Amino acid sequence: MSTVATPASGRKPEVQKEDAMWLQKELINRNYAELARARAENRKVSATFVPGNLNELLMCFDFARSLPETNALQNGMRKKSGKFIMDAEREGQSEDVCTYVKADLGMMQGGEVGPTGEPLPRPDVLLLSYTGCFTFMKWFELIRHKYGCETVMLHVPYQGEGRIAPNMRDYVVRQLKESVIPTLERISGVKFDIDRLREYMKESAKAEEDLVAVLQSAKNRPSPIDGYFGAVYYIGPIFTAFRGTPEATQYYRQLRGEIEERVRLGKGPVTPDGEMGEERYRLIVEGPPNWTSFRDFWKMFYDEGAVVVSSTYAKVGGLYDFGFRHDPDHPLESLAEYCLGCYTNLNLPSRVDMICRYIEEYQADGLLINSIKSCNSFSAGQLLILREVEKRTGKPAAFIETDLVDPRYFSAANVKNRLESYFQMVRQKRGAAVGAH
Amino acid sequence: MRCFIGIDLGSTTTKAVVLDEQQNVIGRGITNSRSNYDTAAAIAKQEALVNGRFHLFRQALAQTGALNGQLEGFLAQLERDFRAEQYLEQLDDLAVTCQRSLASAKFGDDAKVVGEALDEVFRRIAAEAPALFAPGARRKSDFFRDIAGSQYLAAGEAVAKELGIRYDYLLNVFDRSIIEVENRVYAGSIRRHLLAALERTFEAMPGTAGRRTQVEAPVKGILDTEMEETYVVGTGYGRARLPFSKEHVRSEILCHGLGAHVMYPQTATVLDIGGQDTKAIQVDPTGIVESFQMNDRCAAGCGRYLGYIADEMNMGLHELGPLAMKSTKTVRINSTCTVFAGAELRDRLALGDKREDIMAGLHRSIILRAMSILARSGGIRNEFTFTGGVAKNEAAVKALKELVFENYGEMTLNIDPDSIYTGALGGATFAWRAVVEEGKTAEARA
């Protein structure tokens, strides 16, 4: 597998990435290539969402797997989303709604060419696993309206009480058995084999174990990783079309090795400009990143010596650090629990608990919330989270506003101003705390 | 003497504050930041240091008792004379620069007569200068561009008419010259101007001339005292332009928080409404910022909103507050968006609402927006300090008082007359702390 680690062609020399980051990029690109070939190879195509997705299950039916959110963010990073969003707005989409949706719809209008420039096939089935975002439903409704393709919905109950009750899990399992699996069988023409699912899940659990080790390596000082900007690369394979594949398992094994070596050498994270200098601030970040100005945004942090030791976004597809692993012995139940436990399905008190726990366990200086202008789902309650975390931990928190993939909503001067103020505030508070002792 | 300086490079004005070793504010300076941030910073600092010299004159002259009873009058006259000297020097520079611009202008045969017109215009403006700096004279602005500009336009129009030349030739020359002049710092001539002004003051106040020696000695002593820039801290939107290392730069959030704390040590919540942004800051009892919120990239409801409304109504910015205070009826303006508010304003006028009532509604809508930002930062806690340019507007203050009372009950509301200098004061305090408390020395630019 060592050849896999070779940097992808077309690499810009000035951008620095860890080896595993190059490998991740190659995996993601490989999936786009697979999607591009799907029609020629007579493969059926599924589209589904990232949070709590059922990748292992979809693989059981040989689907090529497309994830519209990932497509949108990839287009954002490649500076293509601005035009797509404008195109979608011209077609009647509102200015204020989720820009992932508009980037996706705009991309379709533009001839269904994916982020890598290869064709993106229209899906045969839309698997809508509803995990906390109501917009998801409307999004797939729009796609279904456009393509007339089948939609199968998995309703995942919200963790309103802050826990997964047995009847919630049973409810999801029953839907899987009675509705999702039969529909996928019918569309794909492949008979469901639970042992195949178990095999994938074994791989998933291995990768999950290594991912957790990687993310928790940030408890070291200095942190060898950035748990937000760096972690978005790390979570790429596991939250998309690769969880359950040997490639993902291999990827996370290699990544863990690299990171453990960094810990041994006492090194900080790798940034696009090389090794990060002195670690001056350790932060927890809540909310997705801005993809269109990703590198500029990250630079505002590492230029100041700010490393994100943990983020809620790195758990958006699924939450493993508090013990969940896919369980081959109880495959459907475990899929259900996975869906139920992803970050977007947690209620506000659970999110607050999680952040407070991160602040303590990762010895963070404070919390930063990146509120997404066009995300109604994530943004609701964020100021309450901020206030509550401040109250409970006594650590400073701050709030910035950007967007997912709409370049019009990223105001660099404004964001930088607030970030600098925040970093200085952290420093000042730290100084005061030392003085008081 | 050691001086600690804070410079706040705002989007419209640049402010500087000088502290002495005992942390007393000894000088404040302000200039417009329109054309060039580097010059604006240099000038604001220079103005604050000049202001600092006056502070020291006052101290020294008060000690000697040489001007007993006439001290304030004397210093006021001295300052006016000094401003006049400064103004005349810059005016000369402008005259020379205009002639130079004329030489490169393509006015053809008209160039000669335009040159003569320029001479006449500047002769008239110079003749009017003393009146501009006479006791009790009212100036619309203290910035050279504004004063000289309005004088030039008025004199230019008259001269153009008299000589039968095109007025726009004169405008053209002025436009091509003013930025160049505005961006020059006349640091070398301050001492000379002060000494010249002193002579003028003795002339203007003959009663004091008899005590010339007692007055001159301390003034010259202070002029000979070096005001050492021990440590400078910069803040504001233009802070990245300052020729400082990172260590000398602080965000305006921290500077406003600390500045407000220095002015009012009991301050818990600070609201700053500036030209382009609104900040709500919570500070702890030692002046450390606990949390803050700002407007997002949209500057709705900031000072610029009032500027826009003033333009729409064809009024001066400073006239809006007084007009709104005449209101007798509440008109609700829903929009804090600058553009929408313009539409709403015209709509309301068309409906027959009175201008003062609409103005009151507009001020209230700005404060409503600020209330939301305050709520996000954690609400208003006693004591509450309001800073920034909008704090000078009585109608905004009235709306704020009402809304704070409605939402939070009785609170102490502090508004310092020098609130525009809050950020610079915070910066100067950081500079003072860095040296006096932390033993730091100034760092070169990184």
PDB file of C-alpha atoms in Angstrom, chain A residues 4-235:
ATOM      1  CA  VAL A   4      -0.849   4.984  -2.214  1.00  0.00           C
ATOM      2  CA  ALA A   5       0.955   7.532  -0.087  1.00  0.00           C
ATOM      3  CA  THR A   6       2.562   9.180  -3.087  1.00  0.00           C
ATOM      4  CA  PRO A   7       1.281  12.716  -3.426  1.00  0.00           C
ATOM      5  CA  ALA A   8      -1.365  13.123  -6.063  1.00  0.00           C
ATOM      6  CA  SER A   9      -0.280  14.666  -9.310  1.00  0.00           C
ATOM      7  CA  GLY A  10      -0.782  18.367  -9.827  1.00  0.00           C
ATOM      8  CA  ARG A  11       0.376  19.045  -6.286  1.00  0.00           C
ATOM      9  CA  LYS A  12       1.187  22.665  -5.726  1.00  0.00           C
ATOM     10  CA  PRO A  13       4.625  22.733  -4.181  1.00  0.00           C
ATOM     11  CA  GLU A  14       3.891  25.477  -1.715  1.00  0.00           C
ATOM     12  CA  VAL A  15       1.101  23.640   0.100  1.00  0.00           C
ATOM     13  CA  GLN A  16       2.336  21.317   2.777  1.00  0.00           C
ATOM     14  CA  LYS A  17       0.379  18.315   3.936  1.00  0.00           C
ATOM     15  CA  GLU A  18       1.078  15.278   6.001  1.00  0.00           C
ATOM     16  CA  ASP A  19       1.448  12.074   4.021  1.00  0.00           C
ATOM     17  CA  ALA A  20      -1.899  10.879   5.262  1.00  0.00           C
ATOM     18  CA  MET A  21      -3.477  14.088   3.974  1.00  0.00           C
ATOM     19  CA  TRP A  22      -2.257  13.305   0.473  1.00  0.00           C
ATOM     20  CA  LEU A  23      -3.611   9.822   0.839  1.00  0.00           C
ATOM     21  CA  GLN A  24      -6.937  11.209   1.968  1.00  0.00           C
ATOM     22  CA  LYS A  25      -7.090  13.463  -1.045  1.00  0.00           C
ATOM     23  CA  GLU A  26      -6.388  10.519  -3.260  1.00  0.00           C
ATOM     24  CA  LEU A  27      -9.151   8.474  -1.648  1.00  0.00           C
ATOM     25  CA  ILE A  28     -11.684  11.266  -2.099  1.00  0.00           C
ATOM     26  CA  ASN A  29     -10.620  11.730  -5.716  1.00  0.00           C
ATOM     27  CA  ARG A  30     -10.839   8.001  -6.271  1.00  0.00           C
ATOM     28  CA  ASN A  31     -14.461   8.042  -5.198  1.00  0.00           C
ATOM     29  CA  TYR A  32     -15.203  10.753  -7.760  1.00  0.00           C
ATOM     30  CA  ALA A  33     -13.518   8.628 -10.401  1.00  0.00           C
ATOM     31  CA  GLU A  34     -15.659   5.675  -9.346  1.00  0.00           C
ATOM     32  CA  LEU A  35     -18.790   7.776  -9.560  1.00  0.00           C
ATOM     33  CA  ALA A  36     -17.747   8.966 -13.017  1.00  0.00           C
ATOM     34  CA  ARG A  37     -17.372   5.357 -14.214  1.00  0.00           C
ATOM     35  CA  ALA A  38     -20.503   4.079 -12.489  1.00  0.00           C
ATOM     36  CA  ARG A  39     -22.821   4.375 -15.478  1.00  0.00           C
ATOM     37  CA  ALA A  40     -20.374   2.694 -17.853  1.00  0.00           C
ATOM     38  CA  GLU A  41     -19.952  -0.120 -15.364  1.00  0.00           C
ATOM     39  CA  ASN A  42     -23.696  -0.479 -14.910  1.00  0.00           C
ATOM     40  CA  ARG A  43     -23.470   0.409 -11.242  1.00  0.00           C
ATOM     41  CA  LYS A  44     -26.332   2.006  -9.432  1.00  0.00           C
ATOM     42  CA  VAL A  45     -25.703   5.295  -7.671  1.00  0.00           C
ATOM     43  CA  SER A  46     -26.902   6.382  -4.270  1.00  0.00           C
ATOM     44  CA  ALA A  47     -26.829   9.808  -2.729  1.00  0.00           C
ATOM     45  CA  THR A  48     -26.997  10.327   1.011  1.00  0.00           C
ATOM     46  CA  PHE A  49     -25.973  12.733   3.749  1.00  0.00           C
ATOM     47  CA  VAL A  50     -22.866  12.729   5.875  1.00  0.00           C
ATOM     48  CA  PRO A  51     -24.199  12.802   9.465  1.00  0.00           C
ATOM     49  CA  GLY A  52     -24.876   9.269  10.631  1.00  0.00           C
ATOM     50  CA  ASN A  53     -24.727   7.856   7.121  1.00  0.00           C
ATOM     51  CA  LEU A  54     -25.231   4.189   6.303  1.00  0.00           C
ATOM     52  CA  ASN A  55     -22.178   3.690   4.156  1.00  0.00           C
ATOM     53  CA  GLU A  56     -21.638   0.042   5.126  1.00  0.00           C
ATOM     54  CA  LEU A  57     -25.235  -0.733   4.270  1.00  0.00           C
ATOM     55  CA  LEU A  58     -25.040   0.992   0.898  1.00  0.00           C
ATOM     56  CA  MET A  59     -21.912  -0.992   0.075  1.00  0.00           C
ATOM     57  CA  CYS A  60     -23.888  -4.177   0.641  1.00  0.00           C
ATOM     58  CA  PHE A  61     -25.869  -3.287  -2.482  1.00  0.00           C
ATOM     59  CA  ASP A  62     -22.846  -2.313  -4.609  1.00  0.00           C
ATOM     60  CA  PHE A  63     -23.956   1.296  -4.916  1.00  0.00           C
ATOM     61  CA  ALA A  64     -21.513   3.944  -6.027  1.00  0.00           C
ATOM     62  CA  ARG A  65     -21.871   6.532  -3.303  1.00  0.00           C
ATOM     63  CA  SER A  66     -22.262  10.246  -3.728  1.00  0.00           C
ATOM     64  CA  LEU A  67     -22.555  12.656  -0.808  1.00  0.00           C
ATOM     65  CA  PRO A  68     -24.010  16.009  -1.833  1.00  0.00           C
ATOM     66  CA  GLU A  69     -22.608  17.823   1.224  1.00  0.00           C
ATOM     67  CA  THR A  70     -19.126  16.628   0.388  1.00  0.00           C
ATOM     68  CA  ASN A  71     -19.619  17.641  -3.237  1.00  0.00           C
ATOM     69  CA  ALA A  72     -20.618  21.112  -2.104  1.00  0.00           C
ATOM     70  CA  LEU A  73     -17.688  21.529   0.230  1.00  0.00           C
ATOM     71  CA  GLN A  74     -15.254  20.182  -2.351  1.00  0.00           C
ATOM     72  CA  ASN A  75     -16.617  22.708  -4.819  1.00  0.00           C
ATOM     73  CA  GLY A  76     -16.249  25.357  -2.137  1.00  0.00           C
ATOM     74  CA  MET A  77     -12.595  24.529  -1.580  1.00  0.00           C
ATOM     75  CA  ARG A  78     -12.050  24.572  -5.316  1.00  0.00           C
ATOM     76  CA  LYS A  79     -13.643  28.041  -5.552  1.00  0.00           C
ATOM     77  CA  LYS A  80     -16.466  26.804  -7.733  1.00  0.00           C
ATOM     78  CA  SER A  81     -19.370  27.211  -5.342  1.00  0.00           C
ATOM     79  CA  GLY A  82     -19.847  30.968  -5.744  1.00  0.00           C
ATOM     80  CA  LYS A  83     -21.081  30.625  -9.294  1.00  0.00           C
ATOM     81  CA  PHE A  84     -23.228  27.586  -8.477  1.00  0.00           C
ATOM     82  CA  ILE A  85     -24.954  29.446  -5.662  1.00  0.00           C
ATOM     83  CA  MET A  86     -25.704  32.404  -7.892  1.00  0.00           C
ATOM     84  CA  ASP A  87     -27.037  30.052 -10.560  1.00  0.00           C
ATOM     85  CA  ALA A  88     -29.328  28.389  -8.040  1.00  0.00           C
ATOM     86  CA  GLU A  89     -30.546  31.753  -6.816  1.00  0.00           C
ATOM     87  CA  ARG A  90     -31.305  32.776 -10.357  1.00  0.00           C
ATOM     88  CA  GLU A  91     -33.441  29.668 -10.604  1.00  0.00           C
ATOM     89  CA  GLY A  92     -35.457  30.783  -7.600  1.00  0.00           C
ATOM     90  CA  GLN A  93     -33.653  29.606  -4.495  1.00  0.00           C
ATOM     91  CA  SER A  94     -33.741  32.049  -1.614  1.00  0.00           C
ATOM     92  CA  GLU A  95     -30.663  34.021  -0.681  1.00  0.00           C
ATOM     93  CA  ASP A  96     -30.828  32.943   2.931  1.00  0.00           C
ATOM     94  CA  VAL A  97     -31.068  29.172   2.687  1.00  0.00           C
ATOM     95  CA  CYS A  98     -28.332  26.596   3.156  1.00  0.00           C
ATOM     96  CA  THR A  99     -25.563  27.251   0.682  1.00  0.00           C
ATOM     97  CA  TYR A 100     -24.714  23.544   0.481  1.00  0.00           C
ATOM     98  CA  VAL A 101     -28.118  23.064  -1.093  1.00  0.00           C
ATOM     99  CA  LYS A 102     -27.635  25.877  -3.572  1.00  0.00           C
ATOM    100  CA  ALA A 103     -24.080  24.829  -4.438  1.00  0.00           C
ATOM    101  CA  ASP A 104     -25.434  21.340  -5.143  1.00  0.00           C
ATOM    102  CA  LEU A 105     -28.387  22.495  -7.210  1.00  0.00           C
ATOM    103  CA  GLY A 106     -26.219  25.000  -9.079  1.00  0.00           C
ATOM    104  CA  MET A 107     -23.720  22.257  -9.873  1.00  0.00           C
ATOM    105  CA  MET A 108     -26.501  20.161 -11.388  1.00  0.00           C
ATOM    106  CA  GLN A 109     -27.599  23.055 -13.515  1.00  0.00           C
ATOM    107  CA  GLY A 110     -24.046  23.390 -14.743  1.00  0.00           C
ATOM    108  CA  GLY A 111     -24.151  20.025 -16.467  1.00  0.00           C
ATOM    109  CA  GLU A 112     -23.550  17.692 -13.545  1.00  0.00           C
ATOM    110  CA  VAL A 113     -19.820  17.843 -13.535  1.00  0.00           C
ATOM    111  CA  GLY A 114     -18.376  16.986 -10.141  1.00  0.00           C
ATOM    112  CA  PRO A 115     -15.753  18.883  -8.173  1.00  0.00           C
ATOM    113  CA  THR A 116     -12.874  17.040  -9.837  1.00  0.00           C
ATOM    114  CA  GLY A 117     -14.140  17.888 -13.312  1.00  0.00           C
ATOM    115  CA  GLU A 118     -15.422  14.376 -13.925  1.00  0.00           C
ATOM    116  CA  PRO A 119     -19.094  13.722 -14.588  1.00  0.00           C
ATOM    117  CA  LEU A 120     -21.269  13.136 -11.565  1.00  0.00           C
ATOM    118  CA  PRO A 121     -24.033  10.653 -12.370  1.00  0.00           C
ATOM    119  CA  ARG A 122     -27.595  11.299 -11.373  1.00  0.00           C
ATOM    120  CA  PRO A 123     -28.539   9.130  -8.434  1.00  0.00           C
ATOM    121  CA  ASP A 124     -30.831   6.119  -8.639  1.00  0.00           C
ATOM    122  CA  VAL A 125     -31.801   6.437  -5.028  1.00  0.00           C
ATOM    123  CA  LEU A 126     -31.756   9.166  -2.442  1.00  0.00           C
ATOM    124  CA  LEU A 127     -31.272   7.763   1.027  1.00  0.00           C
ATOM    125  CA  LEU A 128     -32.485  10.435   3.368  1.00  0.00           C
ATOM    126  CA  SER A 129     -31.362   9.671   6.874  1.00  0.00           C
ATOM    127  CA  TYR A 130     -32.809  12.530   8.818  1.00  0.00           C
ATOM    128  CA  THR A 131     -30.383  13.446  11.568  1.00  0.00           C
ATOM    129  CA  GLY A 132     -31.199  16.813  12.994  1.00  0.00           C
ATOM    130  CA  CYS A 133     -31.342  18.985   9.895  1.00  0.00           C
ATOM    131  CA  PHE A 134     -34.759  19.710   8.497  1.00  0.00           C
ATOM    132  CA  THR A 135     -33.254  21.269   5.391  1.00  0.00           C
ATOM    133  CA  PHE A 136     -32.081  17.796   4.370  1.00  0.00           C
ATOM    134  CA  MET A 137     -35.663  16.843   3.615  1.00  0.00           C
ATOM    135  CA  LYS A 138     -36.252  19.859   1.440  1.00  0.00           C
ATOM    136  CA  TRP A 139     -32.923  19.356  -0.276  1.00  0.00           C
ATOM    137  CA  PHE A 140     -33.761  15.825  -1.380  1.00  0.00           C
ATOM    138  CA  GLU A 141     -37.278  16.897  -2.204  1.00  0.00           C
ATOM    139  CA  LEU A 142     -35.761  19.376  -4.665  1.00  0.00           C
ATOM    140  CA  ILE A 143     -33.458  16.749  -6.138  1.00  0.00           C
ATOM    141  CA  ARG A 144     -36.289  14.259  -6.415  1.00  0.00           C
ATOM    142  CA  HIS A 145     -38.384  16.904  -8.072  1.00  0.00           C
ATOM    143  CA  LYS A 146     -35.603  17.475 -10.570  1.00  0.00           C
ATOM    144  CA  TYR A 147     -34.698  13.858 -11.326  1.00  0.00           C
ATOM    145  CA  GLY A 148     -37.769  11.964 -10.325  1.00  0.00           C
ATOM    146  CA  CYS A 149     -35.512   9.459  -8.567  1.00  0.00           C
ATOM    147  CA  GLU A 150     -36.624   7.292  -5.700  1.00  0.00           C
ATOM    148  CA  THR A 151     -36.243   8.472  -2.166  1.00  0.00           C
ATOM    149  CA  VAL A 152     -36.110   6.273   0.856  1.00  0.00           C
ATOM    150  CA  MET A 153     -36.288   7.932   4.190  1.00  0.00           C
ATOM    151  CA  LEU A 154     -34.813   6.793   7.452  1.00  0.00           C
ATOM    152  CA  HIS A 155     -36.333   8.771  10.230  1.00  0.00           C
ATOM    153  CA  VAL A 156     -33.894   9.098  13.115  1.00  0.00           C
ATOM    154  CA  PRO A 157     -35.544  10.330  16.316  1.00  0.00           C
ATOM    155  CA  TYR A 158     -33.950  13.379  17.861  1.00  0.00           C
ATOM    156  CA  GLN A 159     -32.145  12.850  21.160  1.00  0.00           C
ATOM    157  CA  GLY A 160     -34.403  15.309  22.905  1.00  0.00           C
ATOM    158  CA  GLU A 161     -33.836  13.705  26.306  1.00  0.00           C
ATOM    159  CA  GLY A 162     -30.094  13.552  25.796  1.00  0.00           C
ATOM    160  CA  ARG A 163     -29.990   9.762  25.531  1.00  0.00           C
ATOM    161  CA  ILE A 164     -30.879   6.954  23.197  1.00  0.00           C
ATOM    162  CA  ALA A 165     -33.865   5.050  24.545  1.00  0.00           C
ATOM    163  CA  PRO A 166     -34.262   1.396  23.481  1.00  0.00           C
ATOM    164  CA  ASN A 167     -37.482   2.145  21.634  1.00  0.00           C
ATOM    165  CA  MET A 168     -35.690   4.785  19.561  1.00  0.00           C
ATOM    166  CA  ARG A 169     -33.124   2.250  18.469  1.00  0.00           C
ATOM    167  CA  ASP A 170     -35.825  -0.337  17.776  1.00  0.00           C
ATOM    168  CA  TYR A 171     -37.722   2.197  15.695  1.00  0.00           C
ATOM    169  CA  VAL A 172     -34.708   2.829  13.479  1.00  0.00           C
ATOM    170  CA  VAL A 173     -33.953  -0.888  13.160  1.00  0.00           C
ATOM    171  CA  ARG A 174     -37.546  -1.569  12.142  1.00  0.00           C
ATOM    172  CA  GLN A 175     -37.337   1.065   9.434  1.00  0.00           C
ATOM    173  CA  LEU A 176     -34.095  -0.465   8.202  1.00  0.00           C
ATOM    174  CA  LYS A 177     -35.704  -3.896   8.014  1.00  0.00           C
ATOM    175  CA  GLU A 178     -39.090  -2.946   6.687  1.00  0.00           C
ATOM    176  CA  SER A 179     -38.361  -0.039   4.422  1.00  0.00           C
ATOM    177  CA  VAL A 180     -34.734   0.881   3.761  1.00  0.00           C
ATOM    178  CA  ILE A 181     -33.271  -2.562   3.032  1.00  0.00           C
ATOM    179  CA  PRO A 182     -36.158  -3.765   0.838  1.00  0.00           C
ATOM    180  CA  THR A 183     -36.053  -0.527  -1.179  1.00  0.00           C
ATOM    181  CA  LEU A 184     -32.304  -0.719  -1.650  1.00  0.00           C
ATOM    182  CA  GLU A 185     -32.624  -4.380  -2.677  1.00  0.00           C
ATOM    183  CA  ARG A 186     -35.256  -3.533  -5.223  1.00  0.00           C
ATOM    184  CA  ILE A 187     -33.382  -0.594  -6.741  1.00  0.00           C
ATOM    185  CA  SER A 188     -29.986  -2.271  -6.806  1.00  0.00           C
ATOM    186  CA  GLY A 189     -31.164  -5.751  -7.649  1.00  0.00           C
ATOM    187  CA  VAL A 190     -28.765  -7.090  -5.035  1.00  0.00           C
ATOM    188  CA  LYS A 191     -29.964  -9.319  -2.232  1.00  0.00           C
ATOM    189  CA  PHE A 192     -29.111  -8.111   1.253  1.00  0.00           C
ATOM    190  CA  ASP A 193     -26.503 -10.247   3.006  1.00  0.00           C
ATOM    191  CA  ILE A 194     -26.096  -9.468   6.674  1.00  0.00           C
ATOM    192  CA  ASP A 195     -22.736 -11.227   6.852  1.00  0.00           C
ATOM    193  CA  ARG A 196     -21.386  -8.870   4.246  1.00  0.00           C
ATOM    194  CA  LEU A 197     -22.536  -5.990   6.440  1.00  0.00           C
ATOM    195  CA  ARG A 198     -20.783  -7.571   9.436  1.00  0.00           C
ATOM    196  CA  GLU A 199     -17.505  -7.719   7.500  1.00  0.00           C
ATOM    197  CA  TYR A 200     -17.693  -4.046   6.590  1.00  0.00           C
ATOM    198  CA  MET A 201     -18.460  -3.198  10.181  1.00  0.00           C
ATOM    199  CA  LYS A 202     -15.382  -5.006  11.389  1.00  0.00           C
ATOM    200  CA  GLU A 203     -13.330  -2.730   9.174  1.00  0.00           C
ATOM    201  CA  SER A 204     -15.258   0.305  10.367  1.00  0.00           C
ATOM    202  CA  ALA A 205     -14.545  -0.429  14.007  1.00  0.00           C
ATOM    203  CA  LYS A 206     -10.815  -0.769  13.344  1.00  0.00           C
ATOM    204  CA  ALA A 207     -10.687   2.564  11.541  1.00  0.00           C
ATOM    205  CA  GLU A 208     -12.800   4.175  14.240  1.00  0.00           C
ATOM    206  CA  GLU A 209     -10.391   3.043  16.914  1.00  0.00           C
ATOM    207  CA  ASP A 210      -7.472   4.624  15.092  1.00  0.00           C
ATOM    208  CA  LEU A 211      -9.357   7.820  14.313  1.00  0.00           C
ATOM    209  CA  VAL A 212     -10.175   8.300  17.988  1.00  0.00           C
ATOM    210  CA  ALA A 213      -6.521   7.810  18.881  1.00  0.00           C
ATOM    211  CA  VAL A 214      -5.595  10.445  16.297  1.00  0.00           C
ATOM    212  CA  LEU A 215      -8.151  12.993  17.458  1.00  0.00           C
ATOM    213  CA  GLN A 216      -7.313  12.420  21.108  1.00  0.00           C
ATOM    214  CA  SER A 217      -3.614  12.890  20.425  1.00  0.00           C
ATOM    215  CA  ALA A 218      -4.450  16.592  20.703  1.00  0.00           C
ATOM    216  CA  LYS A 219      -4.442  16.128  24.469  1.00  0.00           C
ATOM    217  CA  ASN A 220      -0.649  16.272  24.207  1.00  0.00           C
ATOM    218  CA  ARG A 221       1.248  19.545  24.505  1.00  0.00           C
ATOM    219  CA  PRO A 222       2.010  20.642  21.927  1.00  0.00           C
ATOM    220  CA  SER A 223      -0.861  19.084  20.091  1.00  0.00           C
ATOM    221  CA  PRO A 224       0.484  17.148  17.096  1.00  0.00           C
ATOM    222  CA  ILE A 225      -2.672  17.848  15.098  1.00  0.00           C
ATOM    223  CA  ASP A 226      -5.165  20.591  14.513  1.00  0.00           C
ATOM    224  CA  GLY A 227      -8.459  19.103  15.621  1.00  0.00           C
ATOM    225  CA  TYR A 228     -10.522  21.289  13.274  1.00  0.00           C
ATOM    226  CA  PHE A 229      -8.656  22.415  10.179  1.00  0.00           C
ATOM    227  CA  GLY A 230      -6.490  19.301  10.170  1.00  0.00           C
ATOM    228  CA  ALA A 231      -9.277  17.036  11.338  1.00  0.00           C
ATOM    229  CA  VAL A 232     -11.460  17.837   8.337  1.00  0.00           C
ATOM    230  CA  TYR A 233      -8.914  15.903   6.297  1.00  0.00           C
ATOM    231  CA  TYR A 234      -8.801  13.074   8.810  1.00  0.00           C
ATOM    232  CA  ILE A 235     -12.540  12.616   8.908  1.00  0.00           C
TER     233      ILE A 235
END
